mmCIF file of C-alpha atoms in Angstrom:
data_model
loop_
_atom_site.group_PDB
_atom_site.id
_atom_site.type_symbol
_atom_site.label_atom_id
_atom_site.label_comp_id
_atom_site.label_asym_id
_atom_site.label_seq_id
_atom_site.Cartn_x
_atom_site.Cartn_y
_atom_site.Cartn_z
ATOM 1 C CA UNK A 16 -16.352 -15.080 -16.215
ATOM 2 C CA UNK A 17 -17.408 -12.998 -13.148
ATOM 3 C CA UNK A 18 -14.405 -11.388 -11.342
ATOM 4 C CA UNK A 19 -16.196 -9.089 -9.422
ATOM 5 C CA UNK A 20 -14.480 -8.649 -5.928
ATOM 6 C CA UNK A 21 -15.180 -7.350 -2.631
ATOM 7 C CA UNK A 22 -12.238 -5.171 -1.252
ATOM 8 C CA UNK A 23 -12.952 -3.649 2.298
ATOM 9 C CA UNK A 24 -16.966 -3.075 0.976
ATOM 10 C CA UNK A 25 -16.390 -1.665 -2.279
ATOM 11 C CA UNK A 26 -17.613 -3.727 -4.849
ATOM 12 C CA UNK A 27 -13.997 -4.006 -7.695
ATOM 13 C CA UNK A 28 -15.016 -5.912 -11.150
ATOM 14 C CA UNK A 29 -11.954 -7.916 -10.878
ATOM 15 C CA UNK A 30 -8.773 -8.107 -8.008
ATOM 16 C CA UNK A 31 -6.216 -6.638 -9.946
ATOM 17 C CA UNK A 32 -5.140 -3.339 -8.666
ATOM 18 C CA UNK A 33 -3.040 -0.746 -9.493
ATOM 19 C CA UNK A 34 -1.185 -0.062 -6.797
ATOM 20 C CA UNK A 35 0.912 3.059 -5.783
ATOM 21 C CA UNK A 36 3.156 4.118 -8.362
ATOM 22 C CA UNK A 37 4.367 6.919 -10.705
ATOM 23 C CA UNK A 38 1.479 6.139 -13.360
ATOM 24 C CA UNK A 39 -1.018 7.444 -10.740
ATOM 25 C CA UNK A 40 0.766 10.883 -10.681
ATOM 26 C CA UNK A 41 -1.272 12.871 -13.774
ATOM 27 C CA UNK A 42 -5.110 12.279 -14.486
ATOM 28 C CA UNK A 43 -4.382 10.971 -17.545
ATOM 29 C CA UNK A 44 -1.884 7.889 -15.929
ATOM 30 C CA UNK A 45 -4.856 7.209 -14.345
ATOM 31 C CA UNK A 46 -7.327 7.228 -16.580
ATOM 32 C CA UNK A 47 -4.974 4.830 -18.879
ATOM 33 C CA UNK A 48 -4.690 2.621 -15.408
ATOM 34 C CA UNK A 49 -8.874 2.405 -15.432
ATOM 35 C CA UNK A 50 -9.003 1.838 -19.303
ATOM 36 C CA UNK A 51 -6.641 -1.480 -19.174
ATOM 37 C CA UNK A 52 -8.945 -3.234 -16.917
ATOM 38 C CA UNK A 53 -7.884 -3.167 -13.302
ATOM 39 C CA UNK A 54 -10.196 -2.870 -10.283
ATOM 40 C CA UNK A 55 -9.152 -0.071 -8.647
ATOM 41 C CA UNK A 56 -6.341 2.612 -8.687
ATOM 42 C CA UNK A 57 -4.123 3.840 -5.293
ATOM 43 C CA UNK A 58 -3.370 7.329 -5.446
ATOM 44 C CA UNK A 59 0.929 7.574 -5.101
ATOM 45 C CA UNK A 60 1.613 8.345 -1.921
ATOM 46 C CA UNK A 61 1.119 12.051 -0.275
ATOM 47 C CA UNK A 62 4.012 12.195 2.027
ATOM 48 C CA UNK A 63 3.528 13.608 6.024
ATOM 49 C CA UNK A 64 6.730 15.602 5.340
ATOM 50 C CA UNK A 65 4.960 17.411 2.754
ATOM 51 C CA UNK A 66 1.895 17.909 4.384
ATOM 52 C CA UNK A 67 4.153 19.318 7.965
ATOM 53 C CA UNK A 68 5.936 21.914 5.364
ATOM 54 C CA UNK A 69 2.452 23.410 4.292
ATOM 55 C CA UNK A 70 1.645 23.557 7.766
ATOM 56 C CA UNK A 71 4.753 25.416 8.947
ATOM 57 C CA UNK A 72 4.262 27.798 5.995
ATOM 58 C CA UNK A 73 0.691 28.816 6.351
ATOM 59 C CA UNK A 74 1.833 29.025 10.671
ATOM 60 C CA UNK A 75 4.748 31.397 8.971
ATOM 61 C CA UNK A 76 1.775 33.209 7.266
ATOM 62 C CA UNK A 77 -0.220 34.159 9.796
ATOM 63 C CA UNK A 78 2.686 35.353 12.239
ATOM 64 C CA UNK A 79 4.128 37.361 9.580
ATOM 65 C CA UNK A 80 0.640 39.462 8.678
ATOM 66 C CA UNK A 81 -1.177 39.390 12.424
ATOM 67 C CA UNK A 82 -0.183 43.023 12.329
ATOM 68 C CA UNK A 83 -1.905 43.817 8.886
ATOM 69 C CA UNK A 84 -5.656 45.086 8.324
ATOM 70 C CA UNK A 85 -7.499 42.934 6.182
ATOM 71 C CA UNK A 86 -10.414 45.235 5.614
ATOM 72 C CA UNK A 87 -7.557 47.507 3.538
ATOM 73 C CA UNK A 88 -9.159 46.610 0.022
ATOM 74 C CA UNK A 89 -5.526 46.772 -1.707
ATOM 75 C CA UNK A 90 -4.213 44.622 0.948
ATOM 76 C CA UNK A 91 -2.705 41.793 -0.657
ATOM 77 C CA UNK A 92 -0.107 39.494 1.854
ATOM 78 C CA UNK A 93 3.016 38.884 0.191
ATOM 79 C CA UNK A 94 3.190 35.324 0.055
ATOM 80 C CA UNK A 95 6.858 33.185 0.378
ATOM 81 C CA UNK A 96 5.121 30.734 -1.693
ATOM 82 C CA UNK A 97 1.726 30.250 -3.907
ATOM 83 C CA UNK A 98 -0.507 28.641 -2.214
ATOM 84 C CA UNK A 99 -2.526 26.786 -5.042
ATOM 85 C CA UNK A 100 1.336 25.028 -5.636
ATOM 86 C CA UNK A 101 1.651 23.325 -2.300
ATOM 87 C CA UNK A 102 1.987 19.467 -2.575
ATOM 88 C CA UNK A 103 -1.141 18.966 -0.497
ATOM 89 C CA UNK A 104 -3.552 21.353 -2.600
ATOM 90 C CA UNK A 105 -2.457 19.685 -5.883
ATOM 91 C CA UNK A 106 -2.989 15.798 -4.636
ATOM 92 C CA UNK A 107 -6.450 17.113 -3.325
ATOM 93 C CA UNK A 108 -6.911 18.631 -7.214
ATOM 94 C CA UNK A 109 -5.338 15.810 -8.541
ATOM 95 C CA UNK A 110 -7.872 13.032 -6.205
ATOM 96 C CA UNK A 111 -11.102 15.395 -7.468
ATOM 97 C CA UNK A 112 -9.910 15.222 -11.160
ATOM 98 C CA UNK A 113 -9.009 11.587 -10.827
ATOM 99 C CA UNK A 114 -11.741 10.323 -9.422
ATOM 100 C CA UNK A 115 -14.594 12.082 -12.004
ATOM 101 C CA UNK A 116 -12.319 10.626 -14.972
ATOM 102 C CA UNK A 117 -12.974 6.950 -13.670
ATOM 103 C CA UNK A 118 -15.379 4.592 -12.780
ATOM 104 C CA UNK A 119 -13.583 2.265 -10.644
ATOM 105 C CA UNK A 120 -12.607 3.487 -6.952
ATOM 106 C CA UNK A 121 -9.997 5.803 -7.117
ATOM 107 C CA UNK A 122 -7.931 5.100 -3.245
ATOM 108 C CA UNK A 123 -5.797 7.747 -1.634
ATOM 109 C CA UNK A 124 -2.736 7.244 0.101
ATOM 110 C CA UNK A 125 -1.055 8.865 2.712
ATOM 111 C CA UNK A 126 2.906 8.094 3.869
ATOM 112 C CA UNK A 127 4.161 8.733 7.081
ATOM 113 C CA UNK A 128 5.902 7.870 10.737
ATOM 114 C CA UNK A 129 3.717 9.862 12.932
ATOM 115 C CA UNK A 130 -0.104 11.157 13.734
ATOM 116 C CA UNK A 131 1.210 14.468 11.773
ATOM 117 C CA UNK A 132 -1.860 15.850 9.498
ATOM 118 C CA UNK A 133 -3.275 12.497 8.936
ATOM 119 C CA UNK A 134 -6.550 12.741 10.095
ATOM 120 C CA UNK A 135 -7.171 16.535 8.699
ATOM 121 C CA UNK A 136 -5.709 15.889 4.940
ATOM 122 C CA UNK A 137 -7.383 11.854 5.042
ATOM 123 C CA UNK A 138 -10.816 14.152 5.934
ATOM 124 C CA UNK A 139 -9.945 16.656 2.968
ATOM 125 C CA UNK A 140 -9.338 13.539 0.780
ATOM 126 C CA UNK A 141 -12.422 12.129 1.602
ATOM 127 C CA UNK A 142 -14.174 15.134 0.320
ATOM 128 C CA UNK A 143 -12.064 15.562 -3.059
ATOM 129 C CA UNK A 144 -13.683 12.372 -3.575
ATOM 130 C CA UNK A 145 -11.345 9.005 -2.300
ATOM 131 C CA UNK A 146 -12.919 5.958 -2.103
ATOM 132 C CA UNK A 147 -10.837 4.470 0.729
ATOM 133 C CA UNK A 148 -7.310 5.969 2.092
ATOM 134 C CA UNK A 149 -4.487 3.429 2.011
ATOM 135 C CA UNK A 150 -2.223 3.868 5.214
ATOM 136 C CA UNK A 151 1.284 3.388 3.970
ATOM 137 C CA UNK A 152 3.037 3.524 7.403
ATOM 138 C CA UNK A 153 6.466 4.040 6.753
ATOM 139 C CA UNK A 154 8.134 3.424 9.781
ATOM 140 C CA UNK A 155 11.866 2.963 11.094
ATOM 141 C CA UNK A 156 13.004 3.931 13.909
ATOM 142 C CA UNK A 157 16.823 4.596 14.204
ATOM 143 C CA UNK A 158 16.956 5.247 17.537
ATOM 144 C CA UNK A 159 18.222 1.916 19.292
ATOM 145 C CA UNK A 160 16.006 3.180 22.295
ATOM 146 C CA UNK A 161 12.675 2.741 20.941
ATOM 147 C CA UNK A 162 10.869 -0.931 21.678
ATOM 148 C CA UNK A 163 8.788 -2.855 18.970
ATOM 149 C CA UNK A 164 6.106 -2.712 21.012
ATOM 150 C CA UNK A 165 6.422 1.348 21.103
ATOM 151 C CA UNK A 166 6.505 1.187 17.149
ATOM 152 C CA UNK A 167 3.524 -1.244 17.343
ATOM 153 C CA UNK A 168 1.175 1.253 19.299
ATOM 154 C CA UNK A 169 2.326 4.136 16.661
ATOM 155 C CA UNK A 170 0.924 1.961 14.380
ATOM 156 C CA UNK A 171 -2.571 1.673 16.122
ATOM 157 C CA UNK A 172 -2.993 5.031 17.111
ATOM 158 C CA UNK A 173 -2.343 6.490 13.708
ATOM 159 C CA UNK A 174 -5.032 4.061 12.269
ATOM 160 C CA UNK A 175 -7.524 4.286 15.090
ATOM 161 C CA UNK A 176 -7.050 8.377 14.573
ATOM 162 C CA UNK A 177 -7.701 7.755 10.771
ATOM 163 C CA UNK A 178 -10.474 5.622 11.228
ATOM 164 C CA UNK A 179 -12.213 8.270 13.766
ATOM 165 C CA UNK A 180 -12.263 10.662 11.329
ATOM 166 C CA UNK A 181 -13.247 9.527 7.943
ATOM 167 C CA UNK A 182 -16.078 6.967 6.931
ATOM 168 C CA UNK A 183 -14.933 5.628 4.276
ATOM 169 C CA UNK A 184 -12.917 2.412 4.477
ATOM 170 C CA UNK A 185 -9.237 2.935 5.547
ATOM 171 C CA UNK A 186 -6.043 -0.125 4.530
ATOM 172 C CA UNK A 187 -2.925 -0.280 6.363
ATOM 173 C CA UNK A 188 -0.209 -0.809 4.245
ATOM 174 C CA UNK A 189 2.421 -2.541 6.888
ATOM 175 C CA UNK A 190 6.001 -4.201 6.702
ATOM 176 C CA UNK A 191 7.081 -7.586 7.423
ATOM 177 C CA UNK A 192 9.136 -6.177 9.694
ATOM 178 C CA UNK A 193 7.890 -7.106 13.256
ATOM 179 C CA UNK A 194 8.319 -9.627 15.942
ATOM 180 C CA UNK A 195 5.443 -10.952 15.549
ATOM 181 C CA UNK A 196 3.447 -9.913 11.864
ATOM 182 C CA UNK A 197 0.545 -12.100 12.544
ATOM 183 C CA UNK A 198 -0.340 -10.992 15.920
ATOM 184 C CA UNK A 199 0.591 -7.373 14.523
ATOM 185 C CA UNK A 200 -2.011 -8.187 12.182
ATOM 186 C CA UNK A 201 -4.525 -9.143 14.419
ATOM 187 C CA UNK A 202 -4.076 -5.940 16.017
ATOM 188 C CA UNK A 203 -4.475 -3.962 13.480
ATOM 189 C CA UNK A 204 -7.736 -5.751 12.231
ATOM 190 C CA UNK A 205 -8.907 -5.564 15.737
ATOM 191 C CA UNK A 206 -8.369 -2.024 15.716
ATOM 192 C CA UNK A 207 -10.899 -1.264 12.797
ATOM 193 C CA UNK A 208 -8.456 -1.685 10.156
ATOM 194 C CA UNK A 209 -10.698 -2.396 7.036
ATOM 195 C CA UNK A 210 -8.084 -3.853 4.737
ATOM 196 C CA UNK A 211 -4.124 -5.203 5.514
ATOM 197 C CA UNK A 212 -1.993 -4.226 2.270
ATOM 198 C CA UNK A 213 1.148 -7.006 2.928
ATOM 199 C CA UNK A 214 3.785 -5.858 2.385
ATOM 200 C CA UNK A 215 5.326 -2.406 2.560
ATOM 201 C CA UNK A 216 9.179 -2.494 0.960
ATOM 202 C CA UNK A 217 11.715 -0.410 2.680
ATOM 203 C CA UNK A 218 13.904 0.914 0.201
ATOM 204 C CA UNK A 219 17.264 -0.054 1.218
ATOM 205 C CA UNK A 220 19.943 2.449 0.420
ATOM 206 C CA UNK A 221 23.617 1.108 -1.192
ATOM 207 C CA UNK A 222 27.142 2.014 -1.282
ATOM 208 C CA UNK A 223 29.242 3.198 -3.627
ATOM 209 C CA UNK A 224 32.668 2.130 -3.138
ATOM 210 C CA UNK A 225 34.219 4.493 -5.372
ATOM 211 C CA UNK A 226 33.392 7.395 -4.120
ATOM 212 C CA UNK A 227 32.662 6.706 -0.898
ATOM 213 C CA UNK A 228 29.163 7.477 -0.478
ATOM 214 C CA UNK A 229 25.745 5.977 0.643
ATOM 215 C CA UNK A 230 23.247 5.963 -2.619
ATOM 216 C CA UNK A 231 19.693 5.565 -2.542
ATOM 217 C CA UNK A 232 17.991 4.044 -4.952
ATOM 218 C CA UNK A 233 13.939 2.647 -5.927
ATOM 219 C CA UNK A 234 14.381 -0.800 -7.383
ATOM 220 C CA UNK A 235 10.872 -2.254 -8.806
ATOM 221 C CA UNK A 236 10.085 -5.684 -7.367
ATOM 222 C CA UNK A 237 11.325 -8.995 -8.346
ATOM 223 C CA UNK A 238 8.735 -12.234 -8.539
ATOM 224 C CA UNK A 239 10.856 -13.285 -5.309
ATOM 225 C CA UNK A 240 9.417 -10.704 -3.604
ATOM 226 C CA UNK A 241 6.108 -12.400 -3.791
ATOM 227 C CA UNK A 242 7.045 -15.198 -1.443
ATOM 228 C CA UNK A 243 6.767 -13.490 2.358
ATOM 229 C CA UNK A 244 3.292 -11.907 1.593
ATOM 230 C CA UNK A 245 2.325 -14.746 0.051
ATOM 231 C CA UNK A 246 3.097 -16.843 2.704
ATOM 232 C CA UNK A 247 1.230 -14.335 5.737
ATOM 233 C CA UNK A 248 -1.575 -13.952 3.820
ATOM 234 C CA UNK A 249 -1.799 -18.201 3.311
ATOM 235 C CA UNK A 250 -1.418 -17.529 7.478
ATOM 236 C CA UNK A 251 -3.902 -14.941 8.277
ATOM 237 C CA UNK A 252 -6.327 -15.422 5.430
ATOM 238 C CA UNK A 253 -10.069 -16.689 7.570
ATOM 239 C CA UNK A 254 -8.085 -15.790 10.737
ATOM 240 C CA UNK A 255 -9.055 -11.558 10.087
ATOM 241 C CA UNK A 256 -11.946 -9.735 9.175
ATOM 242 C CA UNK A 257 -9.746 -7.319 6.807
ATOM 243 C CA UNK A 258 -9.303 -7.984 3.691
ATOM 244 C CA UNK A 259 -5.901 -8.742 2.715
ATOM 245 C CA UNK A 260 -4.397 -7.124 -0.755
ATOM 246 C CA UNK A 261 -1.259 -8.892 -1.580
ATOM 247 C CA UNK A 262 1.721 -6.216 -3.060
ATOM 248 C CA UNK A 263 5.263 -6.833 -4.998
ATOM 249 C CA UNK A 264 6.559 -9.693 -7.210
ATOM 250 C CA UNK A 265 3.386 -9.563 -9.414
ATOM 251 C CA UNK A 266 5.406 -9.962 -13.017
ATOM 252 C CA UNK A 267 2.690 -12.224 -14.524
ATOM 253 C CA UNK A 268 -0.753 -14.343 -14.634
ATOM 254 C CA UNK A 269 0.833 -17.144 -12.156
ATOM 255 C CA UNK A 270 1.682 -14.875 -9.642
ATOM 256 C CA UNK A 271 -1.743 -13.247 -9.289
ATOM 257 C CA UNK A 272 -3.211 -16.619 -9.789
ATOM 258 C CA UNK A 273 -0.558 -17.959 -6.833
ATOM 259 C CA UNK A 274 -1.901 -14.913 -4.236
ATOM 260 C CA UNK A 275 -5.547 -15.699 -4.862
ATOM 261 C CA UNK A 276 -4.925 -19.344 -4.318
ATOM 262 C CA UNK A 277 -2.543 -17.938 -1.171
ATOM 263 C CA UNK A 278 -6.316 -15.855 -0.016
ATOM 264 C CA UNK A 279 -5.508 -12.698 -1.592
ATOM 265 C CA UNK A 280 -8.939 -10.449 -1.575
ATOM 266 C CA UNK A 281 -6.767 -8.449 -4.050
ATOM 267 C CA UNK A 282 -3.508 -8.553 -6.406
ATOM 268 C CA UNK A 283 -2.167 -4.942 -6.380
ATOM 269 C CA UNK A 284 1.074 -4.360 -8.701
ATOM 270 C CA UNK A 285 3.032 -1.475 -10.058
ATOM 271 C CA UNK A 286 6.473 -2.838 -11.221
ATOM 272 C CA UNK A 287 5.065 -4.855 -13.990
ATOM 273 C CA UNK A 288 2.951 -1.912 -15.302
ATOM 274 C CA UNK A 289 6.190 0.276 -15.089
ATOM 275 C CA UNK A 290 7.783 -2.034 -16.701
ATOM 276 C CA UNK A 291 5.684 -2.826 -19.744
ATOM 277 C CA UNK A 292 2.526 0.074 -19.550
ATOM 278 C CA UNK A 293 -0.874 0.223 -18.345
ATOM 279 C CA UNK A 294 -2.044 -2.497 -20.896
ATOM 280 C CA UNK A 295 -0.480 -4.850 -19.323
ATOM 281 C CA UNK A 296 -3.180 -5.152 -17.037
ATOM 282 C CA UNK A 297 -5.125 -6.826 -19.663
ATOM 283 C CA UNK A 298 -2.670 -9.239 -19.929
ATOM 284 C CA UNK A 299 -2.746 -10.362 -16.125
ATOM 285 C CA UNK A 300 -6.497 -10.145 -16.136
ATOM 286 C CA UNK A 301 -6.713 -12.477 -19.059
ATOM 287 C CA UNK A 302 -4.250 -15.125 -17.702
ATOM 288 C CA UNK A 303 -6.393 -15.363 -14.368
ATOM 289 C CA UNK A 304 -8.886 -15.954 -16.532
ATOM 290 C CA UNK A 305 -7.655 -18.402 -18.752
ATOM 291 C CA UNK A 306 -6.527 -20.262 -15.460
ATOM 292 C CA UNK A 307 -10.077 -20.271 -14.045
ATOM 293 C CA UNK A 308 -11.703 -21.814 -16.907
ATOM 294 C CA UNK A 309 -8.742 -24.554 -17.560
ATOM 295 C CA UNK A 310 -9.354 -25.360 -13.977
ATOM 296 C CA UNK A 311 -12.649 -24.891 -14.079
ATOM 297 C CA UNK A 312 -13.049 -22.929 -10.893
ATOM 298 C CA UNK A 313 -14.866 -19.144 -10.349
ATOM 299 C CA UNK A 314 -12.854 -16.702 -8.532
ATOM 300 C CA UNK A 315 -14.176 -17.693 -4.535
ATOM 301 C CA UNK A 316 -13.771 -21.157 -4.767
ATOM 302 C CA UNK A 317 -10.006 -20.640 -5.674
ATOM 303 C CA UNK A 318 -9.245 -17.983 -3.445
ATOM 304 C CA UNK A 319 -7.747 -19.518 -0.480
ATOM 305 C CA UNK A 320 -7.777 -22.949 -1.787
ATOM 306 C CA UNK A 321 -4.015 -23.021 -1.048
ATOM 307 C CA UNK A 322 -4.096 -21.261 2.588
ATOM 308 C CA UNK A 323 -3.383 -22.377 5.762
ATOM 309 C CA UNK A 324 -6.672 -24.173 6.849
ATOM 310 C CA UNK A 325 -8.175 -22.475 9.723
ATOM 311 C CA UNK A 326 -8.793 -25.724 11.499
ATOM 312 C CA UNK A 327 -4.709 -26.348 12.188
ATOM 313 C CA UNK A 328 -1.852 -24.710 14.076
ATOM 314 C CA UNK A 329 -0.372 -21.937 11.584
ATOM 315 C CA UNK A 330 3.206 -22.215 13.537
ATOM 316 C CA UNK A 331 2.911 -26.166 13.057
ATOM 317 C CA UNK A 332 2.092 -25.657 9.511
ATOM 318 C CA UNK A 333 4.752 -23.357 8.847
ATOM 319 C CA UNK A 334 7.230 -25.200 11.039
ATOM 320 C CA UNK A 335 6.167 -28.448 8.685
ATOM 321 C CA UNK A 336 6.583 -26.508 5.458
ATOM 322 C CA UNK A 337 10.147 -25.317 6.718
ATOM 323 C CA UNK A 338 11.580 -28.677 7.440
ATOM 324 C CA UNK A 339 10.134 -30.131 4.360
ATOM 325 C CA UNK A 340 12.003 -27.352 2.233
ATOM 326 C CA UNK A 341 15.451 -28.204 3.912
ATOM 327 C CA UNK A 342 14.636 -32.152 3.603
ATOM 328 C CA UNK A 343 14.280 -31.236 -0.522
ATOM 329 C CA UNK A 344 16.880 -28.255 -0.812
ATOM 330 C CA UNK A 345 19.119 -31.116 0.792
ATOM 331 C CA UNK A 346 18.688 -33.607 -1.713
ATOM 332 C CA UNK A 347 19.366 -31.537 -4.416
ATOM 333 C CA UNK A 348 21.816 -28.926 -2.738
ATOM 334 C CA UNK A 349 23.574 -31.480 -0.221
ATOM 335 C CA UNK A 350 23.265 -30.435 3.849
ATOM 336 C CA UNK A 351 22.294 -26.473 4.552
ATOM 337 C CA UNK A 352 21.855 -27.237 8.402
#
């Protein structure tokens, strides 16, 4: 059966894609990644924090030798650091290796709050050999002073600065987090956005009674998670011209075969492939598959089957879908109003 996909103009043989994750970290994770079947692989995340630090040391650098005569032929600055070690220089190594092992589209990814050296290092990446840069806009804003709509314009002016300077296709990876995530959305499509990865997860830090501490922690997604991107992208799917990947609560073949019915343009997942290896892959590929033929559909004419149609009012739909839920959690639950 013919999976092939179309994913912000690059042409994927199927939607399943490996999404940013520890198993992209060593050419060899991702070479296992492209040998169990998915699409594509996203790069784990290059982080601005790393790529300020680089920035400040190479500043540090210069400063420190302005004074020294390069044309001395035993002149030789001693470095605080080796520069072939910075974070930076090693994802660019890692992206050129990556990308000649493979011969689906390897995508970068770059994590961060503010303009920072996003549009030099997505430019570098480019080069190394990236076939799109994933966005992953971590943003939260602790000061009580800033206004969504301030956070909102960060988010289009570190795309638009992105998009300026690269020409390959660039995804926003966003959270759920706004007043308004379909008009957010909109914007973001509006504003040359190529693909919408839905949804970013916040990690969410606990506390330890005992001894009295805050503790961080990375939990891998639950199949619950699937249920708010599944239900923007049913929104916004035939309403943008991005394409939307759909991200968390992918566990097995139902849940990549529930976003495509949703209007998923892709399935990306790393918490299942954490969880039980690269080869699993082959496992969600086959179930889509198997699901297809038993319902004897291809691919298009399922995706976005199950979507909000584009011919209705999305807040009436979802206002409908709402009530219904309460009428049914009622009868089995008793009254939650």
């Amino acid at each position: 059966m013919d999976l092939t996909t179309n994913y912000m103009g690059l042409s994927l043989r199927n939607p399943l894609v490996a999404s940013a994750g520890p198993l992209s970290q060593t050419v060899s994770g991702v070479r296992e990644l492209a040998d169990a079947g998915v699409g594509a692989v996203v790069m784990y995340s290059l982080f601005e924090e790393q790529m300020r630090r680089e920035a400040e040391q190479m500043a540090e650098l210069e400063v420190a030798h302005e004074e020294s005569f390069p044309e001395a032929l035993s002149y030789f600055p001693n470095m605080p650091y080796a520069a072939d070690d910075t974070a930076v220089t090693a994802y660019l190594r890692l992206v050129e290796s990556a990308a000649d092992a493979i011969e689906v589209p390897l995508i970068a990814s770059l994590n961060g709050s503010t303009l920072g050296g996003w549009v030099k290092n997505a430019s570098r990446l480019v080069d190394a050999g990236a076939a799109a840069i994933e966005l992953n806009i971590y943003l939260v804003p602790g000061d009580t002073d800033v206004t969504g709509s301030e956070v909102e314009l960060r988010h289009i002016e570190i795309l638009q600065a992105v998009r300026e300077s690269v020409a390959v296709p660039v995804a926003v990876k966003l959270s759920p987090y706004f007043s308004s995530v379909g008009n957010m959305c909109v914007a973001l499509d509006h504003a040359g956005a190529d693909g919408l990865v839905m949804f970013n997860r916040f990690l969410q830090p606990d506390i330890d009674i005992d001894r009295m501490d805050v503790v961080p922690g990375v939990t891998l997604s639950s199949r619950d998670d699937a249920r708010l991107p599944r239900t923007w992208i049913a929104v916004l799917h035939g309403r943008v011209k991005a394409s939307l990947a759909a991200s968390s609560g992918v566990e097995t073949p139902s849940d990549v075969v529930k976003y495509i019915l949703a209007g998923a343009d892709i399935v990306m997942t790393t918490s299942s492939l954490v969880r039980h290896g690269a080869k699993h892959a082959e496992k969600l590929l086959e179930g889509l598959e198997s699901w297809l033929v038993r319902k004897e559909l291809t691919l298009e004419k399922a995706r976005g089957l199950l979507a909000v149609p584009k011919d209705v009012d999305a807040s009436g739909y979802e206002r409908a879908g709402y009530v219904a839920a309460l009428e049914k959690a009622k009868n089995t639950y008793g009254s939650l109003r």
